[in-house]
PDB file of N, CA, C and O in Angstrom:
ATOM      1  N   MET A1260     -14.400 -81.758  30.378  1.00 71.00           N
ATOM      2  CA  MET A1260     -15.524 -81.351  31.189  1.00 71.00           C
ATOM      3  C   MET A1260     -15.789 -82.047  32.503  1.00 71.00           C
ATOM      4  O   MET A1260     -15.996 -81.255  33.901  1.00 71.00           O
ATOM      5  N   GLN A1261     -15.609 -83.482  32.360  1.00 75.00           N
ATOM      6  CA  GLN A1261     -15.760 -84.253  33.763  1.00 75.00           C
ATOM      7  C   GLN A1261     -14.382 -84.212  34.499  1.00 75.00           C
ATOM      8  O   GLN A1261     -14.644 -83.995  35.598  1.00 75.00           O
ATOM      9  N   ARG A1262     -13.432 -83.549  34.084  1.00 74.00           N
ATOM     10  CA  ARG A1262     -12.121 -83.663  34.909  1.00 74.00           C
ATOM     11  C   ARG A1262     -12.260 -82.334  36.005  1.00 74.00           C
ATOM     12  O   ARG A1262     -11.768 -82.385  36.965  1.00 74.00           O
ATOM     13  N   TYR A1263     -13.115 -81.454  35.749  1.00 73.00           N
ATOM     14  CA  TYR A1263     -13.164 -80.182  36.329  1.00 73.00           C
ATOM     15  C   TYR A1263     -14.805 -80.308  37.020  1.00 73.00           C
ATOM     16  O   TYR A1263     -15.243 -79.196  37.556  1.00 73.00           O
ATOM     17  N   GLY A1264     -15.250 -81.293  36.924  1.00 77.00           N
ATOM     18  CA  GLY A1264     -16.896 -81.509  37.147  1.00 77.00           C
ATOM     19  C   GLY A1264     -17.951 -80.457  36.679  1.00 77.00           C
ATOM     20  O   GLY A1264     -18.737 -79.867  37.373  1.00 77.00           O
ATOM     21  N   MET A1265     -17.766 -80.157  35.334  1.00 80.00           N
ATOM     22  CA  MET A1265     -18.823 -79.110  34.824  1.00 80.00           C
ATOM     23  C   MET A1265     -19.823 -80.207  34.464  1.00 80.00           C
ATOM     24  O   MET A1265     -19.675 -81.249  33.824  1.00 80.00           O
ATOM     25  N   ARG A1266     -21.115 -79.112  34.510  1.00 83.00           N
ATOM     26  CA  ARG A1266     -22.489 -79.864  33.990  1.00 83.00           C
ATOM     27  C   ARG A1266     -22.467 -79.071  32.947  1.00 83.00           C
ATOM     28  O   ARG A1266     -23.599 -79.541  32.162  1.00 83.00           O
ATOM     29  N   GLY A1267     -21.875 -77.869  32.294  1.00 85.00           N
ATOM     30  CA  GLY A1267     -22.752 -77.489  31.073  1.00 85.00           C
ATOM     31  C   GLY A1267     -22.099 -75.910  31.046  1.00 85.00           C
ATOM     32  O   GLY A1267     -21.295 -75.725  31.644  1.00 85.00           O
ATOM     33  N   THR A1268     -22.620 -75.353  30.532  1.00 87.00           N
ATOM     34  CA  THR A1268     -22.147 -73.585  30.323  1.00 87.00           C
ATOM     35  C   THR A1268     -23.537 -73.086  30.717  1.00 87.00           C
ATOM     36  O   THR A1268     -24.720 -73.068  30.544  1.00 87.00           O
ATOM     37  N   PRO A1269     -23.334 -71.911  31.423  1.00 91.00           N
ATOM     38  CA  PRO A1269     -21.677 -71.142  31.690  1.00 91.00           C
ATOM     39  C   PRO A1269     -21.461 -72.152  33.032  1.00 91.00           C
ATOM     40  O   PRO A1269     -22.339 -72.203  33.705  1.00 91.00           O
ATOM     41  N   THR A1270     -20.073 -72.017  33.131  1.00 89.00           N
ATOM     42  CA  THR A1270     -19.216 -72.411  33.981  1.00 89.00           C
ATOM     43  C   THR A1270     -18.142 -71.725  34.032  1.00 89.00           C
ATOM     44  O   THR A1270     -17.458 -71.421  33.554  1.00 89.00           O
ATOM     45  N   THR A1271     -17.905 -71.329  35.778  1.00 90.00           N
ATOM     46  CA  THR A1271     -16.653 -70.688  36.011  1.00 90.00           C
ATOM     47  C   THR A1271     -15.634 -71.412  37.226  1.00 90.00           C
ATOM     48  O   THR A1271     -16.470 -72.313  38.186  1.00 90.00           O
ATOM     49  N   ILE A1272     -14.481 -71.615  36.421  1.00 89.00           N
ATOM     50  CA  ILE A1272     -13.691 -72.067  37.229  1.00 89.00           C
ATOM     51  C   ILE A1272     -12.654 -71.489  37.503  1.00 89.00           C
ATOM     52  O   ILE A1272     -11.773 -70.840  36.259  1.00 89.00           O
ATOM     53  N   ILE A1273     -11.723 -71.326  38.666  1.00 88.00           N
ATOM     54  CA  ILE A1273     -10.757 -70.481  38.925  1.00 88.00           C
ATOM     55  C   ILE A1273      -9.754 -71.551  39.522  1.00 88.00           C
ATOM     56  O   ILE A1273      -9.892 -72.344  40.485  1.00 88.00           O
ATOM     57  N   ILE A1274      -8.558 -71.541  38.702  1.00 85.00           N
ATOM     58  CA  ILE A1274      -7.423 -72.180  39.404  1.00 85.00           C
ATOM     59  C   ILE A1274      -6.430 -71.653  39.525  1.00 85.00           C
ATOM     60  O   ILE A1274      -6.100 -70.572  39.043  1.00 85.00           O
ATOM     61  N   GLY A1275      -5.810 -71.944  40.760  1.00 81.00           N
ATOM     62  CA  GLY A1275      -4.856 -70.857  41.455  1.00 81.00           C
ATOM     63  C   GLY A1275      -3.609 -71.167  40.888  1.00 81.00           C
ATOM     64  O   GLY A1275      -3.371 -71.944  40.289  1.00 81.00           O
ATOM     65  N   ARG A1276      -2.549 -70.574  41.311  1.00 78.00           N
ATOM     66  CA  ARG A1276      -1.282 -70.501  41.144  1.00 78.00           C
ATOM     67  C   ARG A1276      -0.542 -71.845  41.347  1.00 78.00           C
ATOM     68  O   ARG A1276       0.467 -72.265  40.717  1.00 78.00           O
ATOM     69  N   ASP A1277      -1.267 -72.610  42.524  1.00 77.00           N
ATOM     70  CA  ASP A1277      -0.884 -74.047  42.717  1.00 77.00           C
ATOM     71  C   ASP A1277      -1.439 -74.864  42.286  1.00 77.00           C
ATOM     72  O   ASP A1277      -1.077 -76.033  42.155  1.00 77.00           O
ATOM     73  N   GLY A1278      -2.240 -74.511  41.046  1.00 80.00           N
ATOM     74  CA  GLY A1278      -2.961 -75.484  40.055  1.00 80.00           C
ATOM     75  C   GLY A1278      -4.061 -76.393  40.658  1.00 80.00           C
ATOM     76  O   GLY A1278      -4.752 -76.945  39.889  1.00 80.00           O
ATOM     77  N   LYS A1279      -4.399 -75.585  41.970  1.00 83.00           N
ATOM     78  CA  LYS A1279      -5.765 -76.292  42.593  1.00 83.00           C
ATOM     79  C   LYS A1279      -7.123 -75.314  42.084  1.00 83.00           C
ATOM     80  O   LYS A1279      -6.970 -74.052  42.058  1.00 83.00           O
ATOM     81  N   VAL A1280      -8.090 -76.098  42.041  1.00 86.00           N
ATOM     82  CA  VAL A1280      -9.391 -75.473  41.663  1.00 86.00           C
ATOM     83  C   VAL A1280      -9.640 -74.632  42.914  1.00 86.00           C
ATOM     84  O   VAL A1280      -9.839 -75.199  44.028  1.00 86.00           O
ATOM     85  N   HIS A1281     -10.221 -73.532  42.980  1.00 84.00           N
ATOM     86  CA  HIS A1281     -10.255 -72.403  44.047  1.00 84.00           C
ATOM     87  C   HIS A1281     -11.603 -72.049  44.132  1.00 84.00           C
ATOM     88  O   HIS A1281     -12.391 -71.836  45.113  1.00 84.00           O
ATOM     89  N   HIS A1282     -12.155 -72.216  42.988  1.00 86.00           N
ATOM     90  CA  HIS A1282     -13.690 -71.987  42.597  1.00 86.00           C
ATOM     91  C   HIS A1282     -13.930 -72.513  41.578  1.00 86.00           C
ATOM     92  O   HIS A1282     -13.742 -72.541  40.668  1.00 86.00           O
ATOM     93  N   ARG A1283     -14.975 -73.111  41.956  1.00 88.00           N
ATOM     94  CA  ARG A1283     -16.426 -73.774  40.371  1.00 88.00           C
ATOM     95  C   ARG A1283     -17.692 -73.774  40.755  1.00 88.00           C
ATOM     96  O   ARG A1283     -18.006 -74.098  41.854  1.00 88.00           O
ATOM     97  N   ARG A1284     -18.578 -73.198  39.839  1.00 89.00           N
ATOM     98  CA  ARG A1284     -19.658 -73.087  40.260  1.00 89.00           C
ATOM     99  C   ARG A1284     -20.484 -73.094  38.546  1.00 89.00           C
ATOM    100  O   ARG A1284     -19.932 -72.605  37.387  1.00 89.00           O
ATOM    101  N   PHE A1285     -21.657 -73.845  38.465  1.00 91.00           N
ATOM    102  CA  PHE A1285     -22.171 -73.742  37.163  1.00 91.00           C
ATOM    103  C   PHE A1285     -23.088 -72.809  37.338  1.00 91.00           C
ATOM    104  O   PHE A1285     -23.905 -72.498  38.242  1.00 91.00           O
ATOM    105  N   GLY A1286     -23.463 -71.690  36.517  1.00 91.00           N
ATOM    106  CA  GLY A1286     -24.322 -70.605  36.299  1.00 91.00           C
ATOM    107  C   GLY A1286     -23.791 -69.605  36.133  1.00 91.00           C
ATOM    108  O   GLY A1286     -22.615 -69.264  35.860  1.00 91.00           O
ATOM    109  N   ILE A1287     -24.624 -68.530  35.881  1.00 92.00           N
ATOM    110  CA  ILE A1287     -23.954 -67.185  35.746  1.00 92.00           C
ATOM    111  C   ILE A1287     -23.621 -66.856  36.924  1.00 92.00           C
ATOM    112  O   ILE A1287     -24.091 -66.704  38.066  1.00 92.00           O
ATOM    113  N   GLU A1288     -22.409 -65.990  36.837  1.00 91.00           N
ATOM    114  CA  GLU A1288     -21.535 -65.583  38.106  1.00 91.00           C
ATOM    115  C   GLU A1288     -21.900 -63.802  37.634  1.00 91.00           C
ATOM    116  O   GLU A1288     -21.560 -63.302  36.766  1.00 91.00           O
ATOM    117  N   ASP A1289     -21.678 -63.290  38.841  1.00 93.00           N
ATOM    118  CA  ASP A1289     -21.784 -61.650  38.767  1.00 93.00           C
ATOM    119  C   ASP A1289     -20.248 -61.204  38.901  1.00 93.00           C
ATOM    120  O   ASP A1289     -18.959 -61.606  39.092  1.00 93.00           O
ATOM    121  N   ASP A1290     -20.089 -60.098  37.937  1.00 92.00           N
ATOM    122  CA  ASP A1290     -18.799 -60.030  37.471  1.00 92.00           C
ATOM    123  C   ASP A1290     -17.604 -59.341  38.586  1.00 92.00           C
ATOM    124  O   ASP A1290     -16.639 -59.863  38.319  1.00 92.00           O
ATOM    125  N   LEU A1291     -18.390 -58.569  39.043  1.00 94.00           N
ATOM    126  CA  LEU A1291     -17.361 -58.110  40.485  1.00 94.00           C
ATOM    127  C   LEU A1291     -17.162 -59.201  40.886  1.00 94.00           C
ATOM    128  O   LEU A1291     -16.001 -59.001  41.685  1.00 94.00           O
ATOM    129  N   LEU A1292     -17.813 -60.223  41.501  1.00 92.00           N
ATOM    130  CA  LEU A1292     -17.315 -61.512  42.094  1.00 92.00           C
ATOM    131  C   LEU A1292     -16.336 -62.081  41.476  1.00 92.00           C
ATOM    132  O   LEU A1292     -15.208 -62.525  42.367  1.00 92.00           O
ATOM    133  N   VAL A1293     -16.467 -62.405  40.138  1.00 92.00           N
ATOM    134  CA  VAL A1293     -15.320 -63.212  39.384  1.00 92.00           C
ATOM    135  C   VAL A1293     -14.180 -62.390  40.024  1.00 92.00           C
ATOM    136  O   VAL A1293     -13.038 -62.786  39.720  1.00 92.00           O
ATOM    137  N   GLU A1294     -14.192 -60.961  39.305  1.00 93.00           N
ATOM    138  CA  GLU A1294     -13.027 -60.039  39.395  1.00 93.00           C
ATOM    139  C   GLU A1294     -12.140 -60.064  41.026  1.00 93.00           C
ATOM    140  O   GLU A1294     -10.948 -60.370  41.062  1.00 93.00           O
ATOM    141  N   ALA A1295     -12.897 -60.194  41.897  1.00 92.00           N
ATOM    142  CA  ALA A1295     -12.516 -60.187  43.311  1.00 92.00           C
ATOM    143  C   ALA A1295     -11.868 -61.632  43.715  1.00 92.00           C
ATOM    144  O   ALA A1295     -10.846 -61.522  44.041  1.00 92.00           O
ATOM    145  N   TRP A1296     -12.547 -62.578  43.192  1.00 89.00           N
ATOM    146  CA  TRP A1296     -11.916 -64.061  43.284  1.00 89.00           C
ATOM    147  C   TRP A1296     -10.697 -64.087  42.488  1.00 89.00           C
ATOM    148  O   TRP A1296      -9.667 -64.440  42.894  1.00 89.00           O
ATOM    149  N   LEU A1297     -10.526 -63.743  41.276  1.00 90.00           N
ATOM    150  CA  LEU A1297      -9.214 -63.687  40.217  1.00 90.00           C
ATOM    151  C   LEU A1297      -8.164 -62.815  41.198  1.00 90.00           C
ATOM    152  O   LEU A1297      -7.189 -63.144  41.197  1.00 90.00           O
ATOM    153  N   ALA A1298      -8.596 -61.537  41.785  1.00 90.00           N
ATOM    154  CA  ALA A1298      -7.510 -61.094  42.556  1.00 90.00           C
ATOM    155  C   ALA A1298      -7.104 -61.310  43.826  1.00 90.00           C
ATOM    156  O   ALA A1298      -5.795 -61.315  43.749  1.00 90.00           O
ATOM    157  N   THR A1299      -7.708 -62.153  44.441  1.00 88.00           N
ATOM    158  CA  THR A1299      -7.559 -62.976  45.380  1.00 88.00           C
ATOM    159  C   THR A1299      -6.633 -64.227  45.234  1.00 88.00           C
ATOM    160  O   THR A1299      -5.594 -64.490  45.461  1.00 88.00           O
ATOM    161  N   ALA A1300      -6.959 -65.060  44.135  1.00 85.00           N
ATOM    162  CA  ALA A1300      -5.891 -65.839  43.581  1.00 85.00           C
ATOM    163  C   ALA A1300      -4.506 -65.313  43.053  1.00 85.00           C
ATOM    164  O   ALA A1300      -3.532 -66.099  43.388  1.00 85.00           O
ATOM    165  N   LEU A1301      -4.963 -64.045  42.125  1.00 85.00           N
ATOM    166  CA  LEU A1301      -3.436 -63.798  41.898  1.00 85.00           C
ATOM    167  C   LEU A1301      -2.292 -63.191  42.830  1.00 85.00           C
ATOM    168  O   LEU A1301      -1.420 -63.078  42.861  1.00 85.00           O
ATOM    169  N   ALA A1302      -3.277 -62.809  44.142  1.00 86.00           N
ATOM    170  CA  ALA A1302      -2.373 -62.465  45.001  1.00 86.00           C
ATOM    171  C   ALA A1302      -1.493 -63.252  45.976  1.00 86.00           C
ATOM    172  O   ALA A1302      -1.030 -62.842  46.826  1.00 86.00           O
ATOM    173  N   GLU A1303      -1.957 -64.574  45.811  1.00 82.00           N
ATOM    174  CA  GLU A1303      -1.265 -65.421  46.582  1.00 82.00           C
ATOM    175  C   GLU A1303       0.037 -65.707  46.092  1.00 82.00           C
ATOM    176  O   GLU A1303       0.170 -65.540  45.106  1.00 82.00           O
ATOM    177  N   PRO A1304       0.790 -65.744  46.970  1.00 81.00           N
ATOM    178  CA  PRO A1304       2.416 -66.100  46.526  1.00 81.00           C
ATOM    179  C   PRO A1304       2.486 -67.460  45.718  1.00 81.00           C
ATOM    180  O   PRO A1304       1.872 -68.446  46.180  1.00 81.00           O
ATOM    181  N   LEU A1305       3.282 -67.437  45.060  1.00 74.00           N
ATOM    182  CA  LEU A1305       3.932 -68.866  44.501  1.00 74.00           C
ATOM    183  C   LEU A1305       4.604 -69.600  45.568  1.00 74.00           C
ATOM    184  O   LEU A1305       5.262 -69.120  46.450  1.00 74.00           O
ATOM    185  N   SER A1306       4.222 -70.647  45.308  1.00 68.00           N
ATOM    186  CA  SER A1306       5.009 -71.898  46.041  1.00 68.00           C
ATOM    187  C   SER A1306       6.489 -71.956  46.004  1.00 68.00           C
ATOM    188  O   SER A1306       6.709 -71.738  44.668  1.00 68.00           O
ATOM    189  N   ALA A1307       7.111 -72.244  46.631  1.00 58.00           N
ATOM    190  CA  ALA A1307       8.510 -72.474  46.585  1.00 58.00           C
ATOM    191  C   ALA A1307       9.106 -73.854  45.736  1.00 58.00           C
ATOM    192  O   ALA A1307       9.550 -73.733  44.838  1.00 58.00           O
ATOM    193  N   THR A1308       7.960 -74.488  45.330  1.00 55.00           N
ATOM    194  CA  THR A1308       7.757 -75.700  44.155  1.00 55.00           C
ATOM    195  C   THR A1308       7.083 -75.245  43.159  1.00 55.00           C
ATOM    196  O   THR A1308       7.349 -76.106  42.103  1.00 55.00           O
ATOM    197  N   ALA A1309       6.612 -74.389  42.818  1.00 60.00           N
ATOM    198  CA  ALA A1309       5.930 -73.610  41.277  1.00 60.00           C
ATOM    199  C   ALA A1309       7.227 -73.618  40.801  1.00 60.00           C
ATOM    200  O   ALA A1309       8.232 -73.228  40.841  1.00 60.00           O
ATOM    201  N   ALA A1310       6.829 -73.951  39.384  1.00 63.00           N
ATOM    202  CA  ALA A1310       7.413 -73.977  38.096  1.00 63.00           C
ATOM    203  C   ALA A1310       7.982 -72.490  37.847  1.00 63.00           C
ATOM    204  O   ALA A1310       7.020 -71.920  37.642  1.00 63.00           O
ATOM    205  N   GLN A1311       9.218 -72.076  37.639  1.00 66.00           N
ATOM    206  CA  GLN A1311       9.428 -70.882  37.259  1.00 66.00           C
ATOM    207  C   GLN A1311       9.398 -70.982  35.547  1.00 66.00           C
ATOM    208  O   GLN A1311      10.076 -71.680  35.055  1.00 66.00           O
ATOM    209  N   PRO A1312       9.239 -69.720  35.032  1.00 66.00           N
ATOM    210  CA  PRO A1312       9.173 -69.632  33.498  1.00 66.00           C
ATOM    211  C   PRO A1312      10.452 -69.475  33.274  1.00 66.00           C
ATOM    212  O   PRO A1312      11.548 -68.882  33.956  1.00 66.00           O
ATOM    213  N   ASP A1313      10.591 -69.985  32.112  1.00 69.00           N
ATOM    214  CA  ASP A1313      11.843 -70.113  31.346  1.00 69.00           C
ATOM    215  C   ASP A1313      12.244 -68.462  30.601  1.00 69.00           C
ATOM    216  O   ASP A1313      11.361 -68.058  29.672  1.00 69.00           O
ATOM    217  N   LEU A1314      13.103 -67.660  31.361  1.00 69.00           N
ATOM    218  CA  LEU A1314      13.359 -66.535  30.685  1.00 69.00           C
ATOM    219  C   LEU A1314      14.727 -66.326  29.936  1.00 69.00           C
ATOM    220  O   LEU A1314      14.802 -65.195  29.606  1.00 69.00           O
ATOM    221  N   THR A1315      14.877 -67.459  29.122  1.00 75.00           N
ATOM    222  CA  THR A1315      16.070 -67.383  28.386  1.00 75.00           C
ATOM    223  C   THR A1315      15.835 -66.282  27.156  1.00 75.00           C
ATOM    224  O   THR A1315      14.560 -66.282  26.552  1.00 75.00           O
ATOM    225  N   GLY A1316      16.496 -65.413  26.840  1.00 73.00           N
ATOM    226  CA  GLY A1316      16.378 -64.348  25.581  1.00 73.00           C
ATOM    227  C   GLY A1316      15.532 -63.287  26.050  1.00 73.00           C
ATOM    228  O   GLY A1316      15.100 -62.649  25.254  1.00 73.00           O
ATOM    229  N   CYS A1317      15.305 -63.170  27.625  1.00 77.00           N
ATOM    230  CA  CYS A1317      14.240 -61.708  28.022  1.00 77.00           C
ATOM    231  C   CYS A1317      15.456 -60.773  28.618  1.00 77.00           C
ATOM    232  O   CYS A1317      16.246 -61.320  29.199  1.00 77.00           O
ATOM    233  N   THR A1318      15.130 -59.681  28.477  1.00 80.00           N
ATOM    234  CA  THR A1318      15.682 -58.430  29.112  1.00 80.00           C
ATOM    235  C   THR A1318      14.729 -57.556  29.807  1.00 80.00           C
ATOM    236  O   THR A1318      13.548 -58.046  29.883  1.00 80.00           O
ATOM    237  N   ALA A1319      15.399 -56.650  30.388  1.00 78.00           N
ATOM    238  CA  ALA A1319      14.054 -55.786  31.059  1.00 78.00           C
ATOM    239  C   ALA A1319      13.212 -55.014  30.300  1.00 78.00           C
ATOM    240  O   ALA A1319      12.145 -54.565  30.599  1.00 78.00           O
ATOM    241  N   ASP A1320      13.644 -55.165  28.570  1.00 78.00           N
ATOM    242  CA  ASP A1320      12.859 -54.844  27.684  1.00 78.00           C
ATOM    243  C   ASP A1320      11.555 -55.646  27.294  1.00 78.00           C
ATOM    244  O   ASP A1320      10.821 -55.222  26.588  1.00 78.00           O
ATOM    245  N   GLY A1321      11.599 -56.683  27.345  1.00 75.00           N
ATOM    246  CA  GLY A1321      10.507 -57.791  27.148  1.00 75.00           C
ATOM    247  C   GLY A1321      11.479 -58.998  26.882  1.00 75.00           C
ATOM    248  O   GLY A1321      12.763 -59.002  26.785  1.00 75.00           O
ATOM    249  N   CYS A1322      10.499 -59.901  25.882  1.00 74.00           N
ATOM    250  CA  CYS A1322      11.111 -61.066  25.585  1.00 74.00           C
ATOM    251  C   CYS A1322      11.114 -61.203  24.415  1.00 74.00           C
ATOM    252  O   CYS A1322      10.107 -60.543  23.873  1.00 74.00           O
ATOM    253  N   GLY A1323      12.238 -61.960  23.183  1.00 73.00           N
ATOM    254  CA  GLY A1323      11.830 -62.007  22.017  1.00 73.00           C
ATOM    255  C   GLY A1323      11.229 -63.192  21.531  1.00 73.00           C
ATOM    256  O   GLY A1323      10.598 -63.897  22.434  1.00 73.00           O
ATOM    257  N   VAL A1324      10.599 -63.269  20.221  1.00 68.00           N
ATOM    258  CA  VAL A1324       9.674 -63.878  20.012  1.00 68.00           C
ATOM    259  C   VAL A1324      10.742 -65.227  19.160  1.00 68.00           C
ATOM    260  O   VAL A1324      11.919 -64.731  18.534  1.00 68.00           O
ATOM    261  N   PRO A1325      10.449 -66.460  19.683  1.00 63.00           N
ATOM    262  CA  PRO A1325      11.169 -67.521  19.013  1.00 63.00           C
ATOM    263  C   PRO A1325      11.418 -67.667  17.651  1.00 63.00           C
ATOM    264  O   PRO A1325       9.915 -67.226  17.021  1.00 63.00           O
ATOM    265  N   ASP A1326      12.488 -68.243  16.654  1.00 63.00           N
ATOM    266  CA  ASP A1326      12.413 -67.846  15.476  1.00 63.00           C
ATOM    267  C   ASP A1326      10.904 -68.584  14.467  1.00 63.00           C
ATOM    268  O   ASP A1326      10.813 -68.051  13.763  1.00 63.00           O
ATOM    269  N   ALA A1327      10.775 -69.935  15.150  1.00 50.00           N
ATOM    270  CA  ALA A1327       9.467 -70.389  14.539  1.00 50.00           C
ATOM    271  C   ALA A1327       8.488 -69.844  14.513  1.00 50.00           C
ATOM    272  O   ALA A1327       7.737 -69.762  13.492  1.00 50.00           O
ATOM    273  N   VAL A1328       8.261 -68.946  15.739  1.00 46.00           N
ATOM    274  CA  VAL A1328       7.064 -68.225  15.741  1.00 46.00           C
ATOM    275  C   VAL A1328       7.050 -67.089  14.954  1.00 46.00           C
ATOM    276  O   VAL A1328       6.115 -66.583  13.713  1.00 46.00           O
ATOM    277  N   SER A1329       8.273 -66.803  14.875  1.00 47.00           N
ATOM    278  CA  SER A1329       8.297 -65.527  13.865  1.00 47.00           C
ATOM    279  C   SER A1329       8.547 -65.676  12.472  1.00 47.00           C
ATOM    280  O   SER A1329       7.688 -64.938  11.828  1.00 47.00           O
ATOM    281  N   ASN A1330       9.144 -66.530  12.354  1.00 47.00           N
ATOM    282  CA  ASN A1330       8.946 -66.987  10.540  1.00 47.00           C
ATOM    283  C   ASN A1330       7.520 -67.375  10.103  1.00 47.00           C
ATOM    284  O   ASN A1330       7.058 -67.327   9.294  1.00 47.00           O
ATOM    285  N   ARG A1331       6.754 -68.125  11.082  1.00 46.00           N
ATOM    286  CA  ARG A1331       5.264 -68.504  10.733  1.00 46.00           C
ATOM    287  C   ARG A1331       4.263 -67.338  10.617  1.00 46.00           C
ATOM    288  O   ARG A1331       3.417 -66.901   9.629  1.00 46.00           O
ATOM    289  N   THR A1332       5.050 -66.249  11.370  1.00 46.00           N
ATOM    290  CA  THR A1332       4.178 -65.088  11.473  1.00 46.00           C
ATOM    291  C   THR A1332       4.224 -64.180  10.243  1.00 46.00           C
ATOM    292  O   THR A1332       3.528 -63.232   9.392  1.00 46.00           O
ATOM    293  N   ASN A1333       5.689 -64.092   9.808  1.00 48.00           N
ATOM    294  CA  ASN A1333       6.252 -63.307   8.512  1.00 48.00           C
ATOM    295  C   ASN A1333       5.762 -64.001   7.094  1.00 48.00           C
ATOM    296  O   ASN A1333       5.454 -63.700   6.502  1.00 48.00           O
ATOM    297  N   HIS A1334       5.572 -65.374   7.359  1.00 49.00           N
ATOM    298  CA  HIS A1334       4.859 -66.182   5.803  1.00 49.00           C
ATOM    299  C   HIS A1334       3.369 -65.816   6.213  1.00 49.00           C
ATOM    300  O   HIS A1334       3.063 -65.617   5.046  1.00 49.00           O
ATOM    301  N   SER A1335       2.771 -65.609   7.251  1.00 47.00           N
ATOM    302  CA  SER A1335       1.290 -65.293   7.251  1.00 47.00           C
ATOM    303  C   SER A1335       1.051 -64.014   6.705  1.00 47.00           C
ATOM    304  O   SER A1335       0.061 -63.590   5.875  1.00 47.00           O
ATOM    305  N   ALA A1336       2.054 -63.288   7.095  1.00 49.00           N
ATOM    306  CA  ALA A1336       2.125 -61.583   6.456  1.00 49.00           C
ATOM    307  C   ALA A1336       2.145 -61.647   5.268  1.00 49.00           C
ATOM    308  O   ALA A1336       1.676 -61.094   4.114  1.00 49.00           O
ATOM    309  N   GLU A1337       2.963 -62.203   4.708  1.00 51.00           N
ATOM    310  CA  GLU A1337       3.170 -62.326   3.193  1.00 51.00           C
ATOM    311  C   GLU A1337       2.333 -62.865   2.098  1.00 51.00           C
ATOM    312  O   GLU A1337       2.223 -62.452   1.399  1.00 51.00           O
ATOM    313  N   THR A1338       1.790 -64.016   2.769  1.00 49.00           N
ATOM    314  CA  THR A1338       0.440 -64.599   2.123  1.00 49.00           C
ATOM    315  C   THR A1338      -0.450 -63.680   1.983  1.00 49.00           C
ATOM    316  O   THR A1338      -1.168 -63.580   1.099  1.00 49.00           O
ATOM    317  N   GLU A1339      -0.946 -62.983   3.112  1.00 51.00           N
ATOM    318  CA  GLU A1339      -1.706 -61.774   3.147  1.00 51.00           C
ATOM    319  C   GLU A1339      -1.657 -61.076   1.865  1.00 51.00           C
ATOM    320  O   GLU A1339      -2.768 -60.383   1.525  1.00 51.00           O
ATOM    321  N   LYS A1340      -0.626 -60.924   1.630  1.00 52.00           N
ATOM    322  CA  LYS A1340      -0.113 -59.194   0.769  1.00 52.00           C
ATOM    323  C   LYS A1340      -0.610 -59.773  -0.488  1.00 52.00           C
ATOM    324  O   LYS A1340      -0.666 -58.919  -1.510  1.00 52.00           O
ATOM    325  N   ARG A1341      -0.367 -60.834  -0.857  1.00 51.00           N
ATOM    326  CA  ARG A1341      -0.499 -61.550  -2.060  1.00 51.00           C
ATOM    327  C   ARG A1341      -1.849 -61.353  -2.441  1.00 51.00           C
ATOM    328  O   ARG A1341      -2.839 -61.595  -2.661  1.00 51.00           O
TER     329      ARG A1341
END
């Protein structure tokens, strides 16, 4: 909480693609304003230095689930069946 200057809840913090805090406010926010701030933040272009996501294993149809996650999910489903 201290890192972002939060005083309690509810607190709204909007962090842009550049990793900088674009908006921070303690208290209740209007939903339409938050939506507008988020849309503005998402519309900003990525900087040339921004980290690009690792798209290894991705195709035009989507990205595969890593084996570790897939195995954990399958194990959970099997456990629930018992």
